[in-house]
Short mmCIF file of C-alpha atoms in Angstrom, two decimals:
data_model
loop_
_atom_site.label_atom_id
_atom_site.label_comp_id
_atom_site.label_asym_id
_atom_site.label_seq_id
_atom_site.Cartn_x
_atom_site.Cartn_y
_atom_site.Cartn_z
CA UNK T 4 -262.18 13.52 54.78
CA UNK T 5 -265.05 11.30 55.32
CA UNK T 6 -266.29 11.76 58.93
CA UNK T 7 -268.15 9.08 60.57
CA UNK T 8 -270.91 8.34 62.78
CA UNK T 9 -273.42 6.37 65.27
CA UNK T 10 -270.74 4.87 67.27
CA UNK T 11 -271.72 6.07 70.75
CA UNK T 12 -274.17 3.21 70.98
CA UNK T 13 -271.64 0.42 70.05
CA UNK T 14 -269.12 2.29 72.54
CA UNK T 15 -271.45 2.54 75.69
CA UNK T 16 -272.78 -1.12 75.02
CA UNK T 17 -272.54 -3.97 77.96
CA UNK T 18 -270.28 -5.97 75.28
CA UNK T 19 -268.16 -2.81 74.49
CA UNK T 20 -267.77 -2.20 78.18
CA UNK T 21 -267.27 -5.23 78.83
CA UNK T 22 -264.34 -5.57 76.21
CA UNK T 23 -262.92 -2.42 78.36
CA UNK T 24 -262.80 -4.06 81.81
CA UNK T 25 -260.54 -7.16 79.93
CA UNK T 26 -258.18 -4.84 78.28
CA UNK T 27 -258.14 -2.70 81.28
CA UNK T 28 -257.32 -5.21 83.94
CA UNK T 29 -254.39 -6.66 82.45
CA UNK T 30 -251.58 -6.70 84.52
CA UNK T 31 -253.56 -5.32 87.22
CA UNK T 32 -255.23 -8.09 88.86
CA UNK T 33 -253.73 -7.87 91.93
CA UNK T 34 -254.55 -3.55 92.60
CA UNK T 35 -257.23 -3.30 95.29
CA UNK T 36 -259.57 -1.19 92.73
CA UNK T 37 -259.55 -3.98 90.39
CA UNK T 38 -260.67 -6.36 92.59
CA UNK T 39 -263.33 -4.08 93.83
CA UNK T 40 -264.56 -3.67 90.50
CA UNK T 41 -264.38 -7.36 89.38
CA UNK T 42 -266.51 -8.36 92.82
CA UNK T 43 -269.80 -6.45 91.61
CA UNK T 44 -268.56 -7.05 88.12
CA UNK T 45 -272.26 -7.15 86.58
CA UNK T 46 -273.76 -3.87 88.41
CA UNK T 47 -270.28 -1.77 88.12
CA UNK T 48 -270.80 -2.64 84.53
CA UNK T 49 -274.53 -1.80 83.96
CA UNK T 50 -273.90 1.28 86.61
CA UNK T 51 -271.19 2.66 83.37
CA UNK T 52 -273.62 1.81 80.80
CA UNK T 53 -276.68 4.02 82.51
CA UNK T 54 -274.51 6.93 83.52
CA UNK T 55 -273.07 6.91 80.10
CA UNK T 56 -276.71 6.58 78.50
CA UNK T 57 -278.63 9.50 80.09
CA UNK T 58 -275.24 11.79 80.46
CA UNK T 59 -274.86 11.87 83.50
CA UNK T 60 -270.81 10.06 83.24
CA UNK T 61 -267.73 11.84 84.64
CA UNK T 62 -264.67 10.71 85.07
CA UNK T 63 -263.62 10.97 88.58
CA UNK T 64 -260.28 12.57 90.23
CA UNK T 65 -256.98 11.42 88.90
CA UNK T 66 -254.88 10.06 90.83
CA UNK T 67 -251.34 11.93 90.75
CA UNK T 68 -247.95 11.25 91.11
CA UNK T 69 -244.30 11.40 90.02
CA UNK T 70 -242.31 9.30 88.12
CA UNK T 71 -238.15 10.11 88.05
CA UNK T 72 -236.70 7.74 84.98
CA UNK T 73 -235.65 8.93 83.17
CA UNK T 74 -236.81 12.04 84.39
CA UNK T 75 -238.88 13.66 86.46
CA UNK T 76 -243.03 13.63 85.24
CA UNK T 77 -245.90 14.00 86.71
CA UNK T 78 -248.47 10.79 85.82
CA UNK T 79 -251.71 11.20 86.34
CA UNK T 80 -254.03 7.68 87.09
CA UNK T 81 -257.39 7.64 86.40
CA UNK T 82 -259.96 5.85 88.65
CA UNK T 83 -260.39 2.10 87.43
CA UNK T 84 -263.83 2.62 86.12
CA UNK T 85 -262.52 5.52 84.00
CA UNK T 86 -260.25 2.95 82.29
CA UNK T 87 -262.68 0.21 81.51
CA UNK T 88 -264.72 3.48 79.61
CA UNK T 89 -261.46 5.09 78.06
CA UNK T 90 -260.82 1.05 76.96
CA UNK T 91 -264.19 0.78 75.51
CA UNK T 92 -263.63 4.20 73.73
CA UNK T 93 -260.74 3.59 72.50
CA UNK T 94 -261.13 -0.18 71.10
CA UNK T 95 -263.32 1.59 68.61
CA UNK T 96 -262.23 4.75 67.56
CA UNK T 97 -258.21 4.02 66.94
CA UNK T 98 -258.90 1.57 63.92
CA UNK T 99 -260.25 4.61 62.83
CA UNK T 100 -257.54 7.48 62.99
CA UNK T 101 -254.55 4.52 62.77
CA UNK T 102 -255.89 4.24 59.20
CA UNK T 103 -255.13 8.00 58.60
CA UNK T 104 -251.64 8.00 60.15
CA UNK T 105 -248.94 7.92 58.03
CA UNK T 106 -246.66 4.45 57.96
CA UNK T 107 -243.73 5.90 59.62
CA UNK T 108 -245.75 7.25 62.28
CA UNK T 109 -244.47 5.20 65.60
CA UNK T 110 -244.93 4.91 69.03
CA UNK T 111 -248.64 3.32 70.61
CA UNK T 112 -249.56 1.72 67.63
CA UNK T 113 -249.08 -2.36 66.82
CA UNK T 114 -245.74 -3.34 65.12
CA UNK T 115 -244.32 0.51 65.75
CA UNK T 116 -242.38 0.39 68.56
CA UNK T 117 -238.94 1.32 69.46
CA UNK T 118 -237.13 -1.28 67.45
CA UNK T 119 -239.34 -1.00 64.00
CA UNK T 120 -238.41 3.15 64.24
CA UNK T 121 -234.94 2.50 64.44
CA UNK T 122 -234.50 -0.05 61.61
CA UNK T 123 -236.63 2.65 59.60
CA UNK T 124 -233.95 5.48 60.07
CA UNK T 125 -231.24 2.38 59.21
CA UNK T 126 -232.42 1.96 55.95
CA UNK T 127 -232.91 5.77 55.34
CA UNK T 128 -228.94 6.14 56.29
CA UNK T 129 -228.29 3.31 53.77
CA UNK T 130 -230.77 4.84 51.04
CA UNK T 131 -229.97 8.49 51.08
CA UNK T 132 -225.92 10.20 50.00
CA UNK T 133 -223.40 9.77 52.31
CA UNK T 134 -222.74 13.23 52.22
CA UNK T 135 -226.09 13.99 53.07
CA UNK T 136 -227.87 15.82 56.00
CA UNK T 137 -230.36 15.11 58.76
CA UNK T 138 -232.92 17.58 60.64
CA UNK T 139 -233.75 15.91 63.89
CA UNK T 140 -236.78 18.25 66.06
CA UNK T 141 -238.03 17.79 69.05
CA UNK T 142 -241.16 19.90 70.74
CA UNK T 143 -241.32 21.63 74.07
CA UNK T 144 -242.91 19.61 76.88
CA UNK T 145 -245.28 17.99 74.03
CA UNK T 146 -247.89 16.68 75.66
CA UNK T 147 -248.62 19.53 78.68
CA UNK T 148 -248.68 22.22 75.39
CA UNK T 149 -251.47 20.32 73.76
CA UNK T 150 -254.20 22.30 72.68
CA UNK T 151 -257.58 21.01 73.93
CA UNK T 152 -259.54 23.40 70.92
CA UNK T 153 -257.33 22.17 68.50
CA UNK T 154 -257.71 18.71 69.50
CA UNK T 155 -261.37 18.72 69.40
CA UNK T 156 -261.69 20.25 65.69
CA UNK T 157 -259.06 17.10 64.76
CA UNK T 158 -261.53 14.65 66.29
CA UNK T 159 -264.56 16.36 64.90
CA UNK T 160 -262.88 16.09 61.30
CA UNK T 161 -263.20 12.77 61.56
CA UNK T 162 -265.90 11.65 63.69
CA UNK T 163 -269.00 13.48 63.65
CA UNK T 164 -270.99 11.81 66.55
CA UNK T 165 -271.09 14.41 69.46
CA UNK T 166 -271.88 12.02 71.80
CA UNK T 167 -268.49 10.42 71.16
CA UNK T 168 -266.41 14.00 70.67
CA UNK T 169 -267.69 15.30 73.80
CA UNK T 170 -266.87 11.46 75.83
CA UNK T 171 -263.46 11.75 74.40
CA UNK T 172 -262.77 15.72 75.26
CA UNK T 173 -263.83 14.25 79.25
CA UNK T 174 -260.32 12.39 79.34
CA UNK T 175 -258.64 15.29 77.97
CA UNK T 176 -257.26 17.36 81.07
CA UNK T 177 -257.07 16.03 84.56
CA UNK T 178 -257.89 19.72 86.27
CA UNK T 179 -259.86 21.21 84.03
CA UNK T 180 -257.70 22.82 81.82
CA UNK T 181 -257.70 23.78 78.37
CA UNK T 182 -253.82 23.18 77.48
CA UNK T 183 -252.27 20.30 77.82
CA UNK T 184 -253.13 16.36 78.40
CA UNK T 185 -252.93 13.87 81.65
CA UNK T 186 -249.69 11.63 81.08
CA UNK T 187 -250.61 8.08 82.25
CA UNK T 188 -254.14 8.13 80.30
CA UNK T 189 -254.82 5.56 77.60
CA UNK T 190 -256.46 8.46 75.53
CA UNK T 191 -253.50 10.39 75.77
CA UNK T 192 -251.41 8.43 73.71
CA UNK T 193 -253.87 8.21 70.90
CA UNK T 194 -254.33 12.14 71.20
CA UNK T 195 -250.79 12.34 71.19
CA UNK T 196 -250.87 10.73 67.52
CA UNK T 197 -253.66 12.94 66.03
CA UNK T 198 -252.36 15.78 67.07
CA UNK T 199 -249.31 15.57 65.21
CA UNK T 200 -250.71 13.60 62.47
CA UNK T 201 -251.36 17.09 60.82
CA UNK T 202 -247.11 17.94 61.26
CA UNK T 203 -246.88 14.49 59.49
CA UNK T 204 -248.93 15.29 56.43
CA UNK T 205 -247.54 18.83 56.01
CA UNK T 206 -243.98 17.39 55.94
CA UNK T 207 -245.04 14.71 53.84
CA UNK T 208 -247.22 16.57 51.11
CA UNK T 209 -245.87 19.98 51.24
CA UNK T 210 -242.69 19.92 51.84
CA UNK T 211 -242.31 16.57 49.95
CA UNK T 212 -239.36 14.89 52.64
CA UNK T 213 -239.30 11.36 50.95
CA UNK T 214 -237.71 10.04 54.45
CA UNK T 215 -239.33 10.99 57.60
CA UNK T 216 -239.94 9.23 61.28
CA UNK T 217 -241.59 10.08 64.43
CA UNK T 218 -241.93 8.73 67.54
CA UNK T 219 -244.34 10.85 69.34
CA UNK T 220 -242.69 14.45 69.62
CA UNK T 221 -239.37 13.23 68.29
CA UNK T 222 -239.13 13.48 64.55
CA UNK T 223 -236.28 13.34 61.84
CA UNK T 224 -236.22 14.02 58.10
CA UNK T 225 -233.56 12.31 56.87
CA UNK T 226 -231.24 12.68 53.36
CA UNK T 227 -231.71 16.55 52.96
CA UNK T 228 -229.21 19.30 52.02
CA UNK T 229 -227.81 21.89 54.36
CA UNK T 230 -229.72 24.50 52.91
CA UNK T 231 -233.18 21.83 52.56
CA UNK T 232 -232.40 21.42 56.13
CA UNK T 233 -232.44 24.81 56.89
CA UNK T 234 -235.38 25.87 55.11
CA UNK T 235 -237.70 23.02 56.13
CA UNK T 236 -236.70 23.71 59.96
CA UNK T 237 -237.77 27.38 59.16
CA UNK T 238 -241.25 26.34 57.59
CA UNK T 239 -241.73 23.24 60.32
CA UNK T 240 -241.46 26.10 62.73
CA UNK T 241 -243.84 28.37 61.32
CA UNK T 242 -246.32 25.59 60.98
CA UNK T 243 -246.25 24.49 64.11
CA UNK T 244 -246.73 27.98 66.00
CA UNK T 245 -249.78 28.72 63.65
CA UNK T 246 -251.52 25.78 63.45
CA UNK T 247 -250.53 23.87 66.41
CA UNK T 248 -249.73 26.52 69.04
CA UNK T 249 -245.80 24.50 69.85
CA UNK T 250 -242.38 25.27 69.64
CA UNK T 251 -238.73 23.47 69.11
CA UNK T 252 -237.52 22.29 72.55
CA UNK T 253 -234.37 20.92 70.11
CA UNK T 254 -232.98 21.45 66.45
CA UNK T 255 -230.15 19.53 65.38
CA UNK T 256 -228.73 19.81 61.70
CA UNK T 257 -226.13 17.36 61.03
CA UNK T 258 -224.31 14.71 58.69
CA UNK T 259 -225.48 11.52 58.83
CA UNK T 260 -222.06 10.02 58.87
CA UNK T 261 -222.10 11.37 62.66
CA UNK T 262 -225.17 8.79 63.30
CA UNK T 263 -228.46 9.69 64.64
CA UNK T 264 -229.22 9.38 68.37
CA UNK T 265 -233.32 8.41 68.20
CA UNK T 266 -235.57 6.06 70.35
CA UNK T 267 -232.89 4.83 72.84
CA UNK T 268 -230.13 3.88 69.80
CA UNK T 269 -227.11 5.75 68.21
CA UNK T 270 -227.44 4.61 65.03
CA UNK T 271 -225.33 4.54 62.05
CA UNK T 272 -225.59 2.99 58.41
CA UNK T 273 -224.25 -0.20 59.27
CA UNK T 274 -223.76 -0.19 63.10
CA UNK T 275 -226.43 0.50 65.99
CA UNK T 276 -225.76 0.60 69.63
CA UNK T 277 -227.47 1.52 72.91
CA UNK T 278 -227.28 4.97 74.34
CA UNK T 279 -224.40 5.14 77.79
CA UNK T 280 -227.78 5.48 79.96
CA UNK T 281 -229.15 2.46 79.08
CA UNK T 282 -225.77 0.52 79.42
CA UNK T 283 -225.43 2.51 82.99
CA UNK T 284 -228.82 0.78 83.72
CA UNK T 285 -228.04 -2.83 82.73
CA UNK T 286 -224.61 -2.37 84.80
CA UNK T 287 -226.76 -1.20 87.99
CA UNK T 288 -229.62 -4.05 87.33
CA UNK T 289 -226.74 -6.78 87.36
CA UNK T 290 -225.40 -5.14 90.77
CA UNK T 291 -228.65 -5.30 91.95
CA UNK T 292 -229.97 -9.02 90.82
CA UNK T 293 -232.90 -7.49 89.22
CA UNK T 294 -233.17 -9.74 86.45
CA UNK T 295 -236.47 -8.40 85.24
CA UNK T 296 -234.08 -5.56 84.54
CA UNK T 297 -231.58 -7.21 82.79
CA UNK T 298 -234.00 -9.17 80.65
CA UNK T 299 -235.43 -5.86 79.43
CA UNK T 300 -232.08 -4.40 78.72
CA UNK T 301 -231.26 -7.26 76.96
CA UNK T 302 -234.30 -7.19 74.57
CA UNK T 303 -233.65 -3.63 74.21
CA UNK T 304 -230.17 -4.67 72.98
CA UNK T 305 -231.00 -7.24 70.67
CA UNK T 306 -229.89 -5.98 67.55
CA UNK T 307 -227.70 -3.19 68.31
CA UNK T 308 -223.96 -3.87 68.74
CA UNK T 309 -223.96 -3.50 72.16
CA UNK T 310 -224.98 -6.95 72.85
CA UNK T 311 -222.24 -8.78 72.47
CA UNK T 312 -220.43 -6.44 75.32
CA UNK T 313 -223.59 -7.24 77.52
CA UNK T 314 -223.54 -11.02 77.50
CA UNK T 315 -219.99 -10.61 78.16
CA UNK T 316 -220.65 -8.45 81.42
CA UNK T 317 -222.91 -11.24 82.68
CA UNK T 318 -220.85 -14.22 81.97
CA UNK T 319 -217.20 -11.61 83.62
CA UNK T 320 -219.97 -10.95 86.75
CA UNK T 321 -222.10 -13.88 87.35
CA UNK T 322 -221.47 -17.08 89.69
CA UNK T 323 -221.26 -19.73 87.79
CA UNK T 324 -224.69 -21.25 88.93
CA UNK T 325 -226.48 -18.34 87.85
CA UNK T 326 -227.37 -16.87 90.99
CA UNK T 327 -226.13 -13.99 92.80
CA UNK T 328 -223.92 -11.41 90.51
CA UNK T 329 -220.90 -10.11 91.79
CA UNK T 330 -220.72 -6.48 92.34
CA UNK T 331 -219.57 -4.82 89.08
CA UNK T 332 -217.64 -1.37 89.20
#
């Protein structure tokens, strides 16, 4: 693999940084640390480039809290400034390891959302025998079992500027710890990628799985026999202990005639629908007005069969001037 270099410069410049603060601020205008930062906007900016210059940069405390849908996590903030650097760093080095990923690789990367991972597995179900088999994994508390050593030797394979290693390993852990990585940080989700980019490549190479999707931790290899199914669970494992240091948090071996539950969809080879949560959700948004809500729930529903049962909630529950809903049960 051809590593790459002298990109700490371009990273740490006023333009760079500047780049940062513009990606970093959006839909943020209105937070108090934003506005602090935008009214000394020129020596903030210069104050980044000379601590990041002689060396003398750290990121400061995160700022930590909990989150409870749709369940309970701990999210850890960074300070503003740390954002507009993370921004800066990461406007240049994800071109970079996006070009290594594989193409069913979703999740944090443009055009690879939710919706483009479930019409993948769609096709596979259409592609692959009927009487075929699916192995669906899922990893133990992913990103808090995150190896920082490991990590670093997958940067380092590919970029071989310290200067930019050493910057990156700085966002890794909010406390100082050598396992696992801050949810909440932009960096995060790109180290999320890398990390099982290797996973992705041994399924791909070695064990040769022509269909195969992940969405962060969540992966599935789809049109397999029982006993392929079997045996590639056995040698994912293995892999992933040695090389990786995780372990299964869920292994599911089934036909795909029972459908697939993956990224927020129970989907079959003709018919897709939203999971009963998200349904519960759209019901309790209605009761509530929250039509920010609804909206969402809707997009989330555009193509799934489940749509059609939606619309016809809100026209059964809704005034008809559009205003208040009526209280659904």
């Amino acid at each position: 693999m051809k590593r790459i270099g002298n990109l700490y410069e371009a990273i740490i410049s006023l333009d760079s940084l500047h780049e940062g603060y513009l990606a970093a601020r959006k839909g943020k205008r209105s937070c108090r640390s934003v506005y602090e930062f935008e009214r000394c906007l020129g020596k903030e900016l210069n104050s980044l480039h000379s601590e990041l210059k002689d060396g003398s940069y750290e990121p400061k405390a995160y700022n930590h809290f909990f989150i409870y849908e749709p369940k309970k996590r701990e999210i850890s903030a960074p300070a503003f400034r740390d954002r507009v650097v993370q921004h800066a760093l990461y406007n240049i080095v994800r071109p970079i390891f996006d070009a290594t990923f594989i193409s069913t690789s979703f999740a944090c990367r443009p055009g690879k959302g939710t919706h483009a991972a479930a019409d993948y597995v769609q096709r596979c179900l259409q592609i692959v025998p009927r009487d075929s088999y699916f192995l669906q994994l899922d990893i133990h508390r992913y990103y808090y079992q995150i190896d920082h050593d490991v990590l670093h030797k997958q940067i380092s394979r590919k970029i071989k500027d310290k200067s930019v290693v050493n910057l990156w390993m700085k966002f890794a852990s909010s406390r100082k710890q050598t396992i696992g990585l801050p949810i909440g940080c932009l960096m995060s989700q790109l180290n999320g990628l890398i990390y099982l980019n290797d996973l992705d490549q041994f399924v791909k190479r070695n064990l040769k799985v022509k269909h195969y999707v992940r969405y962060v931790d969540d992966f599935i290899l789809i049109g397999l026999t029982k006993e392929q199914a079997v045996d590639c669970c056995e040698q994912i494992n293995i892999f992933l202990k040695e090389q990786l240091k995780l372990k299964f948090s869920k292994v599911i071996i089934s036909k795909i005639t029972r459908g697939i539950n993956f990224v927020g969809y129970r989907t079959w080879r003709k018919n897709r629908f939203i999971r009963k949560r998200a349904l519960y959700i759209f019901k309790r948004a209605m009761l509530n007005g929250n039509m920010e809500s609804i909206v969402s729930s809707l997009g989330h529903a555009r193509k799934t069969g489940s749509l059609r049962h939606m619309l016809k909630l809100i026209r059964i529950n809704y005034d008809n001037d559009h205003q208040l809903p009526k209280i659904y049960r």
